[in-house]
PDB file of C-alpha atoms in Angstrom:
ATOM      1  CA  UNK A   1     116.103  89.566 132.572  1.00 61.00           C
ATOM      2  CA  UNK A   2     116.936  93.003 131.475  1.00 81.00           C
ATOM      3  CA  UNK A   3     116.368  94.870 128.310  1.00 91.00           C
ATOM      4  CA  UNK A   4     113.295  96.773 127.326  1.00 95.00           C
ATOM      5  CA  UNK A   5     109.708  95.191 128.361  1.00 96.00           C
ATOM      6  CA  UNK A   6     106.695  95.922 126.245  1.00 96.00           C
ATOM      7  CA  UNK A   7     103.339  94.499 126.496  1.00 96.00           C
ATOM      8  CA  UNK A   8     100.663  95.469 123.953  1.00 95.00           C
ATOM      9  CA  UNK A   9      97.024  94.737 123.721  1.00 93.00           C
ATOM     10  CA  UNK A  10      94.959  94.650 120.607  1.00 94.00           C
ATOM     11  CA  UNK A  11      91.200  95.536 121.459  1.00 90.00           C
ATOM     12  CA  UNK A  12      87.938  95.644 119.671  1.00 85.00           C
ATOM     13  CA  UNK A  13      86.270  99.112 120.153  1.00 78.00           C
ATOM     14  CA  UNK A  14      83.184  97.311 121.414  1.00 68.00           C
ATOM     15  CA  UNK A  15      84.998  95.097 124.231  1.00 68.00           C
ATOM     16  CA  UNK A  16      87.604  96.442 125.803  1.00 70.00           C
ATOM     17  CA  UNK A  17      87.831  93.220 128.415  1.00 75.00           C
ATOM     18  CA  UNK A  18      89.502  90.587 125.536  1.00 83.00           C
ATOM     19  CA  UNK A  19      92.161  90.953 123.367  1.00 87.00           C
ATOM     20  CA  UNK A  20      92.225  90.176 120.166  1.00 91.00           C
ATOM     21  CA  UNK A  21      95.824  89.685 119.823  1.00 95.00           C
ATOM     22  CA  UNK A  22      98.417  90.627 122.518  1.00 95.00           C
ATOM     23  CA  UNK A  23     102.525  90.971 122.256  1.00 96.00           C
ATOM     24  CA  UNK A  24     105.038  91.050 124.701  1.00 96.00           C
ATOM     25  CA  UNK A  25     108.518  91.437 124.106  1.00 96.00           C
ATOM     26  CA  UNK A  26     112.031  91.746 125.726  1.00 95.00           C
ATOM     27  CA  UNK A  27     114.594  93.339 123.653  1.00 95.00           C
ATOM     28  CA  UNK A  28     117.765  93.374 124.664  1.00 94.00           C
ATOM     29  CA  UNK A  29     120.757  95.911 123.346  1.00 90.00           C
ATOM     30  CA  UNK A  30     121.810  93.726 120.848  1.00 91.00           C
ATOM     31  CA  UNK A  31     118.496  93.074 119.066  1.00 90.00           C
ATOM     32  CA  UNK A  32     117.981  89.512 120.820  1.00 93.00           C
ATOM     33  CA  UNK A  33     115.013  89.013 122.673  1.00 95.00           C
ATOM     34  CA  UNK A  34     112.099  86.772 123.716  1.00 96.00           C
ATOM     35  CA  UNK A  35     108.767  87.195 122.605  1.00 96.00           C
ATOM     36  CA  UNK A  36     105.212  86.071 123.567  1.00 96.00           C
ATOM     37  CA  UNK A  37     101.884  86.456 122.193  1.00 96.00           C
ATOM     38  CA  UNK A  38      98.453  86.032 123.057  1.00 94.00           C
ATOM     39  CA  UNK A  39      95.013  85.853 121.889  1.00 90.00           C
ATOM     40  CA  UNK A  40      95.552  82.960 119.385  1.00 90.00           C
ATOM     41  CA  UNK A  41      95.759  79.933 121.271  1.00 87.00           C
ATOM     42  CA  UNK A  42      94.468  78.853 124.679  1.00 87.00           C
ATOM     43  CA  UNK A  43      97.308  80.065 126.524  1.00 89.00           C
ATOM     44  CA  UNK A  44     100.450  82.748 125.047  1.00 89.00           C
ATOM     45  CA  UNK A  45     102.203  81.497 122.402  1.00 91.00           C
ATOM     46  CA  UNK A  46     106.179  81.605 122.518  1.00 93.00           C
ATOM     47  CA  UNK A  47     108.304  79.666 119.976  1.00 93.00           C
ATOM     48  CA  UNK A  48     112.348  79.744 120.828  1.00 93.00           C
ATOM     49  CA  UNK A  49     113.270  78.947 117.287  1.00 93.00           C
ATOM     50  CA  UNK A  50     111.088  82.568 116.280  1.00 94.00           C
ATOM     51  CA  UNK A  51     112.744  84.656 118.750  1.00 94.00           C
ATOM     52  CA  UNK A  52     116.000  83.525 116.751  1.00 94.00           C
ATOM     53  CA  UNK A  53     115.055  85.640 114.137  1.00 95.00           C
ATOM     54  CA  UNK A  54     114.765  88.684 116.438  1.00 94.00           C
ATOM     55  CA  UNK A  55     117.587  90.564 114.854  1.00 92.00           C
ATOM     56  CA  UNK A  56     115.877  90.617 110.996  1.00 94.00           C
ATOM     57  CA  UNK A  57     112.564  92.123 112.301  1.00 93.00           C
ATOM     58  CA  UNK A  58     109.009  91.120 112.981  1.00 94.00           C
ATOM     59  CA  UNK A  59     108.316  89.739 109.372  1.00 95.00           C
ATOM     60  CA  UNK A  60     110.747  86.204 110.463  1.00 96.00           C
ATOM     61  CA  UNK A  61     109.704  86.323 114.021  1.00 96.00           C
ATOM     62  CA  UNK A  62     106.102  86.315 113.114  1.00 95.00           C
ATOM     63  CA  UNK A  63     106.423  83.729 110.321  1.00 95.00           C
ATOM     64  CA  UNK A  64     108.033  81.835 113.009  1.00 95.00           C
ATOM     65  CA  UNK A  65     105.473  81.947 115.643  1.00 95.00           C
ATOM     66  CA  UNK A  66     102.486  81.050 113.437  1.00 95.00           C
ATOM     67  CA  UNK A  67     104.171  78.611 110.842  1.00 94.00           C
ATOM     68  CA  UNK A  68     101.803  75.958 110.917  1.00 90.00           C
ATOM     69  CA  UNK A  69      98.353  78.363 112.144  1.00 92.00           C
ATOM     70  CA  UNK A  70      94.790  76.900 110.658  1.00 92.00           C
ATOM     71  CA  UNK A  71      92.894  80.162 111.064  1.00 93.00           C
ATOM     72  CA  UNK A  72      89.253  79.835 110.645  1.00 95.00           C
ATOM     73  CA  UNK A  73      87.504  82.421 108.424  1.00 96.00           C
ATOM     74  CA  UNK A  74      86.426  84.129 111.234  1.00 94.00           C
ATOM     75  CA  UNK A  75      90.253  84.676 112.924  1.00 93.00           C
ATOM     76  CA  UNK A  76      92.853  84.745 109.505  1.00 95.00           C
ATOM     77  CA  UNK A  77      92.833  88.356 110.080  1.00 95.00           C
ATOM     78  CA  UNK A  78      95.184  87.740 113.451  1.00 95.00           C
ATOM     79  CA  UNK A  79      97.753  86.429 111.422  1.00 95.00           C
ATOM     80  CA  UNK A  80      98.388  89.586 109.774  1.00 95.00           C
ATOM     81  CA  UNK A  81      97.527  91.592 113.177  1.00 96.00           C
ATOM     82  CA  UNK A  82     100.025  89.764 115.069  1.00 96.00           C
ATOM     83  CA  UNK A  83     103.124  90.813 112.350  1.00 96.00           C
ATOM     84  CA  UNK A  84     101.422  94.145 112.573  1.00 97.00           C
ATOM     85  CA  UNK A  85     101.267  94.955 116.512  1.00 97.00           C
ATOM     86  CA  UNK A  86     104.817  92.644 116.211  1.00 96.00           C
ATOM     87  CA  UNK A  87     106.464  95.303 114.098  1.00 96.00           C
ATOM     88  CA  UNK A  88     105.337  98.174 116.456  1.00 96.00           C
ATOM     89  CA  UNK A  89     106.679  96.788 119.647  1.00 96.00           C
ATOM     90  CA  UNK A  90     109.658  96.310 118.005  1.00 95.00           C
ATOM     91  CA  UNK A  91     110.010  99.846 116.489  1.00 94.00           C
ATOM     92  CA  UNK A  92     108.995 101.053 119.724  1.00 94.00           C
ATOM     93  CA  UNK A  93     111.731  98.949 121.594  1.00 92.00           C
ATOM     94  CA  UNK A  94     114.388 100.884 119.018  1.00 87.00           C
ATOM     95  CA  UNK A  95     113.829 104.223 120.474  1.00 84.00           C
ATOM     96  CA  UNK A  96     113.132 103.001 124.242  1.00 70.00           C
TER      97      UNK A  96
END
């Protein structure tokens, strides 16, 4: 497919075997892209319509992807570590 691949795995210090959230993206020149994540549902997570919204940043894309999410108490924080590890792929994708 082209474009710049990045995959990124979100860990916790004390097991380095699971992810807690994982992102991988293809970016093309243009800004368009697909993106995937995993660690919040039973298998990666990719939503077409949220990889429209490539172009205006991770904030859309990841509003996208989870629109409809019922976290638990124990997993909300994901929500807000997906747009975060989101946002750094993407920066990262800028100067690749």
């Amino acid at each position: 497919i082209g474009g710049t691949q990045i995959y990124r795995k979100v860990r916790d210090r004390a097991s380095y075997a699971f992810a807690l959230v994982s992102i991988g993206v293809i970016v093309q020149r243009d800004g368009q892209g697909r993106v995937a994540v995993g660690g919040i549902a039973h298998k990666p997570w990719r939503v077409e319509a949220a990889e429209a919204e490539m172009r205006r940043g991770a904030k859309p894309v990841a509003e996208g992807l989870l629109a409809g999410a019922k976290p638990t108490a124990d997993n909300a924080f994901k929500l807000t570590l997906v747009e975060r590890t989101l946002s750094a792929v993407l920066e990262q994708a800028k100067g690749a």
